Amino acid sequence: MDNYRFCISASVLMLALSLSARAAALTPYETINAAAALDKIDASPLRGGLTVLFGSGGNITVLSGADGQFLVDGGIALSKVGLTAALNAIGPKPPKYLVNTHWHWDHTDGNEWLHNAGATIIARPETLKDLQSTTRIEEWGHTFTPVPQAALPTVLVSNEKVIEFDGERVVIRPYLPSHTNGDLVVQFTRADVLATGDTYWNGLYPFIDHEVGGGIDGMIEAANLDIAAVGDNTIIVPGHGPLSGKQKLIEYRDMLVDIRSKVRSLKSKGLSEEQAIAAKPSAAYDRTWGTSIINPALFVHLVYVSLPTSH
């Protein structure tokens, strides 16, 4: 676990590594929060009134205009001062909608203050349930407890939902369990921008929340759906990592498929998790995908535990 990091931009990662070196006793959860409290929020304008914010947990997509601000994910609450300044710089109108792509704190910890600032929170019913539950995530070294009432989503999405907002057609799509049990992907159709939440991590091995029903099979299916939703000119905002295009997303999907196949083969032969990790089934991809946030051993663990004993 010493090499495990779950944060957003390269600058946050470097800060997290520095903090870890100085305070090895911190859990990954504590280290990521410490980084979010200190890191600068970077704003990258896209097109069609859209901006992406890096530096507070997961990537945050913002559509800003006369109708107000429409946010996809809200980051970590410790970044409130920086995020408030960034949102004010994007536009003068307050947040009107906030989509939670899933329940993880690095995407939902800002729910309460953003709701108090005016945002209606949209999420899956599963995300609402997860936010109201006590869940232990061993890989993060943290037990999550129910959030305050003001942080709970009030508009629940079980089927595709379309919102017309500031001249943009925003399509919110639920996926079957993949990263978690309650993932949403948001497409800004006129600007041709897709915010994938954590169904896609660009240049990084992804976390798979097997505690609530996420799994490698679902991650691959979600990647396939993401690929089907984009064109050659689509701007893709991953849950973590830099902005992307379709080809990088395809490479990500292909990597998941190959590693799943290798781990499945090892597991079907009766190898234990420790033996499967020692076999290094991800070795061909580690230098590209496994050097910064989720290390190869952790990713193989996540794939292994999310696969059935036999196929």
mmCIF file with all atom_site columns, C-alpha atoms in Angstrom, residues 215-218 220 259-270 303-311:
data_model
loop_
_atom_site.group_PDB
_atom_site.id
_atom_site.type_symbol
_atom_site.label_atom_id
_atom_site.label_alt_id
_atom_site.label_comp_id
_atom_site.label_asym_id
_atom_site.label_entity_id
_atom_site.label_seq_id
_atom_site.pdbx_PDB_ins_code
_atom_site.Cartn_x
_atom_site.Cartn_y
_atom_site.Cartn_z
_atom_site.occupancy
_atom_site.B_iso_or_equiv
_atom_site.pdbx_formal_charge
_atom_site.auth_seq_id
_atom_site.auth_comp_id
_atom_site.auth_asym_id
_atom_site.auth_atom_id
_atom_site.pdbx_PDB_model_num
ATOM 1  C CA . GLY A 1 215 ? -15.805 -5.290  -11.217 1.00 0.00 ? 215 GLY A CA 1
ATOM 2  C CA . ILE A 1 216 ? -13.389 -5.608  -14.109 1.00 0.00 ? 216 ILE A CA 1
ATOM 3  C CA . ASP A 1 217 ? -16.076 -7.026  -16.417 1.00 0.00 ? 217 ASP A CA 1
ATOM 4  C CA . GLY A 1 218 ? -18.238 -3.980  -15.836 1.00 0.00 ? 218 GLY A CA 1
ATOM 5  C CA . ILE A 1 220 ? -14.623 -3.115  -19.729 1.00 0.00 ? 220 ILE A CA 1
ATOM 6  C CA . ILE A 1 259 ? -4.973  -7.928  -18.146 1.00 0.00 ? 259 ILE A CA 1
ATOM 7  C CA . ARG A 1 260 ? -8.369  -9.421  -17.329 1.00 0.00 ? 260 ARG A CA 1
ATOM 8  C CA . SER A 1 261 ? -7.631  -12.329 -19.651 1.00 0.00 ? 261 SER A CA 1
ATOM 9  C CA . LYS A 1 262 ? -4.263  -12.991 -18.006 1.00 0.00 ? 262 LYS A CA 1
ATOM 10 C CA . VAL A 1 263 ? -5.571  -12.742 -14.449 1.00 0.00 ? 263 VAL A CA 1
ATOM 11 C CA . ARG A 1 264 ? -8.605  -14.881 -15.296 1.00 0.00 ? 264 ARG A CA 1
ATOM 12 C CA . SER A 1 265 ? -6.319  -17.578 -16.677 1.00 0.00 ? 265 SER A CA 1
ATOM 13 C CA . LEU A 1 266 ? -4.193  -17.578 -13.531 1.00 0.00 ? 266 LEU A CA 1
ATOM 14 C CA . LYS A 1 267 ? -7.228  -17.684 -11.258 1.00 0.00 ? 267 LYS A CA 1
ATOM 15 C CA . SER A 1 268 ? -8.883  -20.475 -13.257 1.00 0.00 ? 268 SER A CA 1
ATOM 16 C CA . LYS A 1 269 ? -5.720  -22.551 -12.793 1.00 0.00 ? 269 LYS A CA 1
ATOM 17 C CA . GLY A 1 270 ? -6.126  -22.298 -9.039  1.00 0.00 ? 270 GLY A CA 1
ATOM 18 C CA . VAL A 1 303 ? -8.950  -7.509  -10.953 1.00 0.00 ? 303 VAL A CA 1
ATOM 19 C CA . TYR A 1 304 ? -8.436  -10.833 -9.178  1.00 0.00 ? 304 TYR A CA 1
ATOM 20 C CA . VAL A 1 305 ? -10.976 -10.234 -6.399  1.00 0.00 ? 305 VAL A CA 1
ATOM 21 C CA . SER A 1 306 ? -13.625 -8.942  -8.830  1.00 0.00 ? 306 SER A CA 1
ATOM 22 C CA . LEU A 1 307 ? -13.472 -12.033 -11.050 1.00 0.00 ? 307 LEU A CA 1
ATOM 23 C CA . PRO A 1 308 ? -15.506 -15.170 -10.298 1.00 0.00 ? 308 PRO A CA 1
ATOM 24 C CA . THR A 1 309 ? -13.519 -18.189 -9.197  1.00 0.00 ? 309 THR A CA 1
ATOM 25 C CA . SER A 1 310 ? -14.074 -19.770 -12.590 1.00 0.00 ? 310 SER A CA 1
ATOM 26 C CA . HIS A 1 311 ? -15.476 -18.706 -15.959 1.00 0.00 ? 311 HIS A CA 1
#
